């Protein structure tokens, strides 16, 4: 690694740590140290330290009891076990029995999904819907007992705080609907897991992980009886109230500014509210207000076919579908019920200033999403992308122009690409580091799998409807200030008709030094390059302009990518002010 590269790496690391701050770094140190110590101690000592030893509190039977349709008999047990099939992240694996719960050869996120026991929820939902357990549920009881026997406290990914949060909620749902599953041994394990989670919560991380911890503890604490469980529940509820006041933005969005994680958190809060109503008959007003604000946000960003903007990490299968989450939240808070007329009457311009998204809906099925806002909390960059001033365009749910999306986590080249500016419909500026080599500046300096150094902040946000049929969104950011440059973008939709619309993208760049420039146009996965045949570029001061096509991908979920083509306009800019204007007539008859 060259000296310049080392300095860049040192700078981004320093910025990342500074943004996390000394308090959170201290929490992270304590969290990691506690985990290391626990792995060295005998499990019974670690359990005692976590307050999980001793008598297991009484499992609270729901009163009044659930209706007969909601109480399930045990699934028929398998007569013999040899191989069990699991499919997570669109990767199927055949695991021999007894299964290996922690295998270093598996992708870690796949292994996390194994420990979530979310697959048992799918079995449970099918049983509740049809009255019969699916055939796969024949292995449910052996798998529950195998997990307990094969995962001693503090060992393996099954005791990671995030997997604990999801698994305890899933076990509770199973035991509620199928009381015969709640044997003393399984209830003891469940209680120990909750105590361990309380002692190893991810307060240091914050964000969706911390909310997952708190909702699991709130649900778990109220499901058991006795002073210790009551204290667990009330402590989690107090912390959750405080955290929601910070994590739910003024416009109702979640602070990580990802539609997927927003929907996940809304689903968790609705489940908590439903549990409280069933067991205690009480739903605190602050919880209902948070659910209402987040549901309203989801309704505002809902696209015509139920999809949502793909900014930041928003894998399509990372959360339940938007309409399903809204339906669940509505069942918990009936006054949220949106009407079909309301959906049809969505505003031409919807601006979410705290989230930093503007949606333009001029009619006839055209929808454009523009991003100019705070990219993420400074201390919480795992799910941020370098997509400032990016936009997406669809018509009747068909993506015409869209970013790459999210198909993978981890620390590899695919993940690096999907988080980079090159994977989004942005304009990039670059410096020539060595002859023939260009270092493209990322306004959000993403690095590693889940980190970011510099995080460009928005400025000059603007949006509006000039006249009937003309709407726009625009803005700038400070991500190029350190190289003496500024970029402002304005995106306009005009003259919407049933068959066509005009898209205008105006980029203004002011620079004190010569720079390289490139502008990306990423087509939807079913769109032919003929869509851009009528693209008119007015960029008189771009030197040596080149036009190139690239084979890229459109992510439809974890491990799922569709091939598509991307168009790049590149060149050089001298010092001074430059205007790059692109005009694109669009027709619904695109191929």
XYZ file of C-alpha atoms in Angstrom:
591
model
C 0.000 0.000 0.000
C 1.381 3.426 -0.982
C 1.899 6.211 1.544
C -1.013 8.150 0.041
C -3.324 5.155 0.421
C -2.208 4.678 4.015
C -2.939 8.317 4.780
C -6.392 8.044 3.195
C -7.143 4.922 5.245
C -5.894 6.567 8.427
C -7.994 9.650 7.728
C -11.227 7.744 7.144
C -10.613 5.586 10.237
C -10.019 8.698 12.333
C -13.177 10.328 10.991
C -15.206 7.181 11.598
C -14.042 6.922 15.205
C -14.556 10.630 15.836
C -18.141 10.414 14.583
C -18.847 7.426 16.803
C -17.643 9.488 19.755
C -15.889 8.592 23.016
C -19.034 7.558 24.916
C -20.140 5.006 22.320
C -16.580 3.798 21.832
C -16.364 3.185 25.582
C -19.651 1.248 25.455
C -18.363 -0.772 22.505
C -15.154 -1.585 24.381
C -17.115 -2.801 27.410
C -19.460 -4.817 25.180
C -16.597 -6.569 23.373
C -14.620 -7.111 26.589
C -17.640 -8.661 28.308
C -18.083 -11.087 25.412
C -14.414 -12.113 25.496
C -14.516 -12.723 29.241
C -17.728 -14.733 28.935
C -16.116 -17.040 26.388
C -13.347 -17.798 28.884
C -15.671 -18.541 31.780
C -17.609 -21.779 32.335
C -21.165 -21.325 31.014
C -22.738 -21.631 34.466
C -20.553 -18.785 35.754
C -21.429 -16.628 32.731
C -25.127 -17.351 33.289
C -24.837 -16.365 36.939
C -23.075 -13.125 35.959
C -25.945 -12.386 33.551
C -28.476 -12.986 36.325
C -29.910 -16.030 34.579
C -29.321 -18.662 37.270
C -31.910 -19.726 39.776
C -35.624 -20.303 39.500
C -37.287 -19.762 36.117
C -40.283 -17.397 36.464
C -43.710 -18.753 35.720
C -44.769 -18.677 32.085
C -47.751 -16.380 31.885
C -50.820 -17.956 30.326
C -52.763 -15.469 28.255
C -56.120 -14.506 29.808
C -58.609 -14.627 28.364
C -57.211 -17.669 26.541
C -56.735 -17.437 22.815
C -59.600 -18.681 20.710
C -59.602 -22.310 19.663
C -58.496 -21.340 16.180
C -55.356 -19.749 17.640
C -54.270 -22.661 19.831
C -52.423 -25.353 17.920
C -51.676 -28.956 18.747
C -48.111 -30.177 18.559
C -46.895 -30.931 15.035
C -46.370 -34.585 14.297
C -42.803 -35.584 15.109
C -40.539 -37.017 12.451
C -39.969 -40.758 12.785
C -36.345 -40.394 11.728
C -33.998 -37.544 10.844
C -31.185 -37.644 8.320
C -31.036 -34.360 6.396
C -32.790 -31.040 6.997
C -33.050 -28.413 4.270
C -32.852 -24.662 4.951
C -33.092 -21.822 2.444
C -31.914 -18.398 3.609
C -30.785 -15.433 1.517
C -31.779 -17.494 -1.536
C -29.111 -20.081 -0.677
C -30.346 -23.613 0.073
C -28.267 -25.984 2.161
C -28.842 -29.606 3.125
C -27.700 -30.101 6.723
C -27.139 -33.650 8.027
C -28.682 -34.547 11.372
C -27.628 -33.725 14.015
C -27.053 -30.337 12.414
C -24.001 -28.168 12.984
C -25.314 -24.856 14.322
C -22.017 -22.987 13.952
C -19.984 -23.734 10.851
C -17.202 -21.265 9.874
C -17.618 -22.285 6.226
C -21.108 -20.732 6.037
C -21.610 -17.041 5.287
C -22.193 -15.446 8.661
C -25.501 -13.836 7.731
C -26.779 -17.243 6.556
C -25.753 -18.713 9.902
C -27.493 -15.849 11.712
C -30.705 -16.728 9.882
C -30.389 -20.310 11.058
C -30.216 -19.096 14.661
C -33.106 -16.629 14.238
C -35.690 -19.444 14.073
C -37.614 -17.135 11.761
C -38.351 -20.171 9.634
C -40.492 -21.519 12.472
C -42.627 -18.384 12.185
C -43.347 -19.313 8.584
C -44.424 -22.772 9.721
C -46.540 -21.260 12.496
C -48.234 -18.788 10.173
C -49.118 -21.574 7.748
C -50.538 -23.659 10.589
C -52.623 -20.735 11.854
C -53.893 -20.076 8.360
C -54.714 -23.653 7.342
C -55.115 -25.413 10.664
C -52.332 -27.874 9.818
C -48.612 -27.656 10.343
C -46.532 -27.929 7.155
C -44.586 -31.128 6.645
C -41.301 -29.428 7.603
C -42.637 -28.766 11.110
C -42.151 -32.455 11.910
C -38.597 -31.499 12.944
C -39.645 -28.516 15.101
C -39.299 -30.137 18.516
C -35.985 -31.894 17.780
C -34.583 -28.607 16.465
C -35.628 -26.672 19.566
C -33.990 -29.238 21.823
C -30.944 -29.558 19.555
C -30.351 -25.821 19.723
C -30.478 -25.850 23.525
C -28.099 -28.810 23.760
C -25.646 -27.613 21.119
C -25.353 -23.929 22.025
C -24.042 -23.429 25.558
C -24.376 -19.858 26.879
C -22.000 -17.367 25.319
C -20.733 -19.755 22.646
C -21.354 -19.199 18.932
C -23.527 -16.864 16.916
C -26.660 -18.140 18.621
C -25.745 -15.996 21.632
C -25.067 -12.852 19.640
C -27.382 -10.140 20.967
C -29.083 -9.672 17.600
C -29.826 -13.362 17.059
C -31.038 -13.599 20.663
C -33.487 -10.765 20.044
C -35.073 -12.409 17.019
C -35.028 -15.976 18.329
C -36.593 -15.182 21.716
C -39.470 -13.391 19.999
C -39.971 -16.322 17.646
C -39.911 -18.860 20.461
C -42.412 -16.806 22.427
C -44.761 -16.748 19.444
C -44.444 -20.528 19.123
C -45.101 -21.132 22.823
C -48.062 -18.759 22.853
C -49.826 -20.439 19.942
C -48.760 -23.978 20.740
C -48.624 -24.219 24.560
C -47.550 -27.865 24.462
C -44.171 -26.731 23.104
C -43.480 -24.771 26.297
C -41.789 -27.538 28.285
C -39.905 -26.613 31.481
C -36.537 -27.154 29.776
C -37.416 -24.896 26.852
C -38.868 -22.202 29.101
C -35.720 -22.302 31.212
C -33.595 -21.810 28.095
C -35.835 -18.982 26.899
C -35.559 -17.193 30.226
C -31.777 -17.622 30.280
C -31.560 -16.171 26.779
C -33.594 -13.124 27.814
C -31.418 -12.553 30.879
C -28.300 -12.910 28.744
C -29.686 -10.408 26.233
C -30.418 -7.915 28.993
C -26.817 -8.212 30.193
C -25.359 -8.025 26.665
C -27.591 -5.497 24.905
C -26.288 -3.493 21.964
C -26.684 -0.072 23.493
C -23.229 0.664 22.119
C -24.493 0.294 18.539
C -27.889 1.929 18.829
C -30.108 1.922 15.747
C -32.196 -1.060 14.712
C -30.097 -3.521 16.742
C -30.814 -1.700 19.989
C -34.517 -1.481 19.148
C -34.549 -5.219 18.402
C -33.013 -5.868 21.825
C -35.491 -3.657 23.655
C -38.626 -4.951 21.939
C -37.528 -8.550 22.621
C -36.931 -7.769 26.297
C -40.220 -5.912 26.576
C -42.138 -8.820 25.034
C -40.186 -11.435 26.986
C -40.468 -9.645 30.297
C -44.240 -9.305 30.091
C -44.660 -12.939 29.017
C -43.105 -14.244 32.246
C -44.464 -13.541 35.727
C -42.693 -12.459 38.895
C -40.634 -9.487 40.124
C -37.571 -10.172 37.987
C -39.572 -10.421 34.774
C -41.591 -7.314 35.661
C -38.379 -5.352 36.209
C -37.036 -6.587 32.861
C -40.196 -5.444 31.073
C -40.417 -2.014 32.705
C -36.715 -1.331 32.199
C -36.964 -2.203 28.513
C -40.076 -0.055 28.080
C -38.410 2.972 29.697
C -35.355 2.606 27.484
C -37.517 2.019 24.405
C -39.521 5.187 25.032
C -36.326 7.208 25.313
C -34.799 5.583 22.234
C -37.872 6.046 20.033
C -37.882 9.758 20.855
C -34.414 9.884 19.273
C -34.607 7.282 16.510
C -37.976 8.258 15.021
C -37.406 11.428 13.013
C -39.692 14.417 12.872
C -41.185 13.247 9.564
C -41.814 9.739 10.949
C -38.842 8.027 9.312
C -36.313 5.850 11.116
C -32.919 7.452 11.657
C -31.019 4.921 9.513
C -32.995 6.155 6.499
C -33.585 2.767 4.954
C -37.066 1.678 3.952
C -36.252 -1.938 4.865
C -35.109 -1.216 8.401
C -37.921 1.262 8.899
C -40.451 -1.466 8.043
C -38.684 -3.973 10.287
C -38.848 -1.594 13.247
C -42.489 -0.731 12.564
C -43.310 -4.435 12.466
C -41.509 -5.007 15.795
C -43.310 -2.130 17.502
C -46.683 -3.296 16.217
C -45.973 -6.792 17.544
C -45.063 -5.342 20.941
C -48.268 -3.289 21.016
C -50.305 -6.360 20.100
C -48.645 -8.410 22.865
C -49.273 -5.691 25.446
C -52.914 -5.447 24.446
C -53.338 -9.218 24.724
C -51.567 -9.689 28.064
C -51.994 -6.414 29.979
C -54.735 -4.609 28.053
C -52.569 -1.477 28.080
C -50.824 0.228 25.181
C -48.815 3.307 26.208
C -49.568 6.464 24.214
C -45.923 7.049 23.306
C -45.754 3.625 21.656
C -48.961 4.228 19.710
C -47.683 7.629 18.588
C -44.428 6.115 17.313
C -46.324 3.403 15.438
C -48.654 6.017 13.964
C -45.810 8.282 12.806
C -43.839 5.415 11.272
C -46.922 3.974 9.569
C -47.744 7.380 8.086
C -44.173 7.623 6.744
C -44.497 4.175 5.171
C -47.754 5.242 3.541
C -46.123 8.388 2.109
C -43.177 6.546 0.552
C -45.310 3.690 -0.760
C -44.971 3.445 -4.524
C -47.871 2.477 -6.729
C -47.340 -1.284 -6.545
C -46.336 -1.381 -2.881
C -42.588 -1.072 -3.427
C -40.447 1.614 -1.772
C -37.384 3.737 -2.617
C -34.133 1.775 -2.656
C -31.824 4.333 -1.034
C -29.224 3.017 1.443
C -29.460 -0.675 2.372
C -32.923 -1.745 1.266
C -32.800 -5.358 0.166
C -36.265 -6.321 -1.018
C -36.391 -9.408 1.224
C -34.814 -7.839 4.318
C -38.233 -6.924 5.718
C -41.851 -7.965 5.258
C -43.625 -6.286 2.318
C -44.688 -2.718 2.960
C -48.392 -3.447 2.556
C -48.196 -6.381 4.977
C -46.519 -4.233 7.632
C -49.069 -1.467 7.138
C -51.905 -3.980 7.422
C -50.447 -5.315 10.684
C -49.929 -1.828 12.118
C -53.476 -0.927 11.110
C -54.827 -3.993 12.886
C -53.055 -2.838 16.051
C -53.972 0.844 15.636
C -57.225 0.860 13.614
C -57.317 4.643 13.289
C -54.331 4.356 10.925
C -56.483 2.780 8.202
C -55.617 4.476 4.879
C -58.253 4.546 2.195
C -57.804 3.639 -1.448
C -58.868 7.210 -2.246
C -56.061 8.509 -0.052
C -53.527 6.445 -1.952
C -54.820 7.666 -5.290
C -54.728 11.249 -4.058
C -51.083 11.309 -2.982
C -49.543 14.755 -3.358
C -47.665 15.691 -6.520
C -44.684 16.565 -4.297
C -44.040 14.709 -1.036
C -41.021 15.945 0.892
C -39.582 14.180 3.915
C -37.089 16.761 5.176
C -35.647 14.746 8.074
C -35.273 11.586 6.000
C -33.939 13.638 3.081
C -36.170 12.132 0.397
C -38.475 13.923 -2.048
C -41.033 12.016 -4.107
C -42.484 13.499 -7.291
C -45.776 12.048 -8.547
C -47.040 14.179 -11.425
C -49.665 11.586 -12.364
C -50.268 8.811 -14.911
C -48.164 6.375 -12.876
C -44.884 8.307 -13.070
C -42.942 8.373 -9.776
C -39.504 9.858 -9.141
C -37.569 9.603 -5.870
C -34.765 12.088 -5.142
C -32.319 11.976 -2.252
C -30.728 15.019 -0.655
C -30.444 14.740 3.099
C -28.504 13.608 6.128
C -27.164 10.228 4.944
C -27.208 8.518 8.357
C -26.562 9.274 12.033
C -22.884 10.104 12.418
C -22.387 7.256 14.869
C -24.328 4.703 12.797
C -23.073 4.217 9.206
C -23.495 0.416 8.643
C -26.360 0.751 6.157
C -25.475 4.007 4.412
C -24.610 4.296 0.714
C -22.826 7.064 -1.176
C -26.020 8.108 -2.953
C -26.342 11.828 -2.277
C -28.351 13.539 -5.081
C -29.267 10.194 -6.611
C -32.692 9.566 -8.081
C -34.870 6.682 -9.245
C -37.746 6.691 -11.705
C -40.522 4.186 -12.242
C -43.909 4.014 -13.938
C -46.693 1.798 -12.639
C -44.085 -0.071 -10.595
C -41.685 -0.745 -13.460
C -38.205 0.579 -12.734
C -36.909 2.714 -15.604
C -33.881 4.176 -13.841
C -32.692 2.715 -10.560
C -29.629 2.116 -8.436
C -28.013 -1.286 -7.947
C -29.695 -1.854 -4.590
C -28.525 -4.357 -1.977
C -27.821 -8.019 -2.646
C -25.046 -8.818 -0.183
C -23.553 -7.874 3.193
C -20.001 -8.453 4.322
C -16.686 -7.011 3.223
C -16.117 -7.832 -0.446
C -16.036 -6.206 -3.893
C -19.770 -6.655 -4.565
C -20.669 -4.971 -1.287
C -18.158 -2.181 -1.947
C -19.676 -1.549 -5.391
C -23.276 -1.506 -4.190
C -22.446 1.119 -1.551
C -20.365 3.276 -3.910
C -21.502 6.257 -5.949
C -20.909 4.325 -9.167
C -23.861 2.069 -8.307
C -26.283 5.022 -8.143
C -27.637 7.643 -10.530
C -25.214 10.332 -9.416
C -22.596 12.696 -10.781
C -19.079 11.938 -9.556
C -15.989 14.116 -9.380
C -12.480 12.683 -9.392
C -8.833 13.610 -8.986
C -6.013 12.205 -11.102
C -3.857 10.506 -8.470
C -1.287 9.154 -10.923
C -1.163 9.466 -14.715
C -4.131 7.555 -16.058
C -5.518 6.701 -12.588
C -8.513 8.580 -11.204
C -9.547 8.646 -7.562
C -13.287 9.203 -7.522
C -14.417 11.162 -4.498
C -17.230 9.609 -2.471
C -19.318 12.307 -0.730
C -20.172 9.560 1.747
C -16.826 7.857 2.251
C -18.048 4.266 2.566
C -15.455 1.647 3.428
C -15.289 -1.858 4.825
C -18.613 -3.632 4.831
C -20.474 -1.341 7.221
C -18.424 1.779 7.862
C -18.139 5.320 6.561
C -15.735 8.186 7.175
C -16.800 11.553 5.765
C -20.583 11.857 5.521
C -21.698 14.655 3.202
C -24.365 16.874 4.735
C -27.147 18.411 2.626
C -27.666 22.026 1.801
C -29.844 24.137 -0.476
C -32.650 21.556 -0.522
C -35.445 22.650 -2.793
C -38.606 21.144 -4.250
C -41.955 22.243 -5.560
C -44.562 22.339 -8.252
C -44.027 25.215 -10.664
C -47.229 24.754 -12.590
C -49.651 21.995 -13.400
C -47.604 19.121 -14.761
C -44.184 20.496 -13.727
C -42.519 19.455 -10.464
C -38.917 19.385 -9.318
C -36.497 18.501 -6.530
C -32.945 19.645 -6.031
C -30.107 20.304 -3.637
C -26.421 20.219 -2.901
C -24.067 18.914 -0.228
C -20.661 19.607 1.290
C -19.027 16.369 0.174
C -16.713 18.068 -2.323
C -15.759 21.078 -0.202
C -12.421 19.548 0.764
C -11.281 19.489 -2.881
C -12.529 23.005 -3.583
C -15.627 22.007 -5.549
C -19.391 22.193 -5.237
C -22.143 20.267 -7.020
C -25.802 21.229 -7.211
C -28.419 19.057 -8.930
C -31.985 19.772 -9.958
C -34.288 17.072 -11.341
C -37.501 18.121 -13.103
C -40.473 16.169 -14.427
C -42.703 18.017 -16.863
C -45.603 17.562 -19.244
C -46.829 14.224 -17.863
C -49.140 12.358 -20.185
C -50.506 8.834 -20.318
C -47.863 7.985 -22.880
C -44.868 10.214 -22.130
C -43.053 12.583 -19.784
C -39.919 14.748 -19.926
C -37.088 14.229 -17.444
C -34.542 17.023 -17.082
C -31.402 16.674 -14.952
C -29.349 19.837 -14.437
C -25.954 19.557 -12.728
C -23.973 22.670 -11.813
C -20.350 22.144 -10.812
C -18.076 24.916 -9.535
C -14.444 23.949 -8.991
C -11.210 25.746 -8.195
C -9.076 22.983 -9.733
C -9.301 20.757 -12.824
C -11.340 17.623 -12.165
C -12.620 14.512 -13.857
C -16.368 14.055 -14.015
C -18.746 11.200 -14.789
C -22.510 10.912 -14.682
C -24.324 7.579 -14.278
C -27.631 6.461 -15.774
C -28.598 3.004 -14.518
C -31.428 1.333 -16.417
C -34.043 -0.880 -14.840
C -33.530 -4.640 -15.297
C -36.109 -4.980 -18.083
C -35.267 -1.752 -19.907
C -33.507 -1.720 -23.264
C -30.761 0.845 -23.872
C -33.042 2.442 -26.467
C -34.592 4.307 -23.529
C -31.625 6.683 -23.656
C -31.549 7.067 -27.449
C -33.214 10.459 -27.159
C -31.020 11.694 -24.304
C -29.838 15.214 -25.121
C -26.700 16.375 -23.321
C -25.797 20.043 -23.148
C -22.335 20.208 -21.583
C -20.253 22.625 -23.641
C -17.400 22.866 -21.129
C -16.828 19.142 -20.614
C -13.506 18.249 -22.229
C -13.014 14.973 -24.086
C -16.527 13.728 -23.395
C -16.946 9.955 -23.700
C -20.075 7.826 -23.707
C -19.794 4.219 -22.554
C -22.118 1.338 -21.715
C -21.431 -1.005 -18.804
C -22.894 -4.355 -17.769
C -24.087 -4.000 -14.170
C -26.849 -5.502 -12.025
C -30.126 -4.716 -10.305
C -30.551 -6.400 -6.916
C -33.913 -8.014 -6.212
C -32.926 -9.449 -2.824
C -30.054 -11.060 -0.981
C -28.115 -13.216 -3.422
C -30.398 -12.204 -6.307
C -29.251 -9.962 -9.166
C -30.707 -9.252 -12.546
C -28.406 -8.130 -15.376
C -28.954 -4.651 -16.721
C -27.027 -1.957 -18.560
C -25.695 1.336 -17.290
C -24.717 4.401 -19.291
C -21.838 6.654 -18.269
C -20.991 10.144 -19.540
C -17.430 11.097 -18.594
C -14.912 13.829 -19.299
C -12.781 16.540 -17.711
C -13.581 19.926 -16.211
C -11.299 22.941 -16.091
C -11.387 25.265 -13.093
C -14.538 27.371 -13.137
C -18.304 26.930 -13.336
C -19.903 24.256 -15.505
C -23.439 23.318 -16.489
C -24.338 19.779 -17.504
C -27.923 19.564 -18.647
C -29.587 16.356 -19.754
C -33.041 16.216 -21.252
C -34.765 12.885 -21.752
C -38.240 12.388 -23.279
C -39.669 9.172 -21.884
C -42.440 7.002 -23.236
C -44.381 4.227 -21.539
C -43.656 2.140 -24.619
C -40.036 1.593 -23.558
C -38.544 -1.834 -24.200
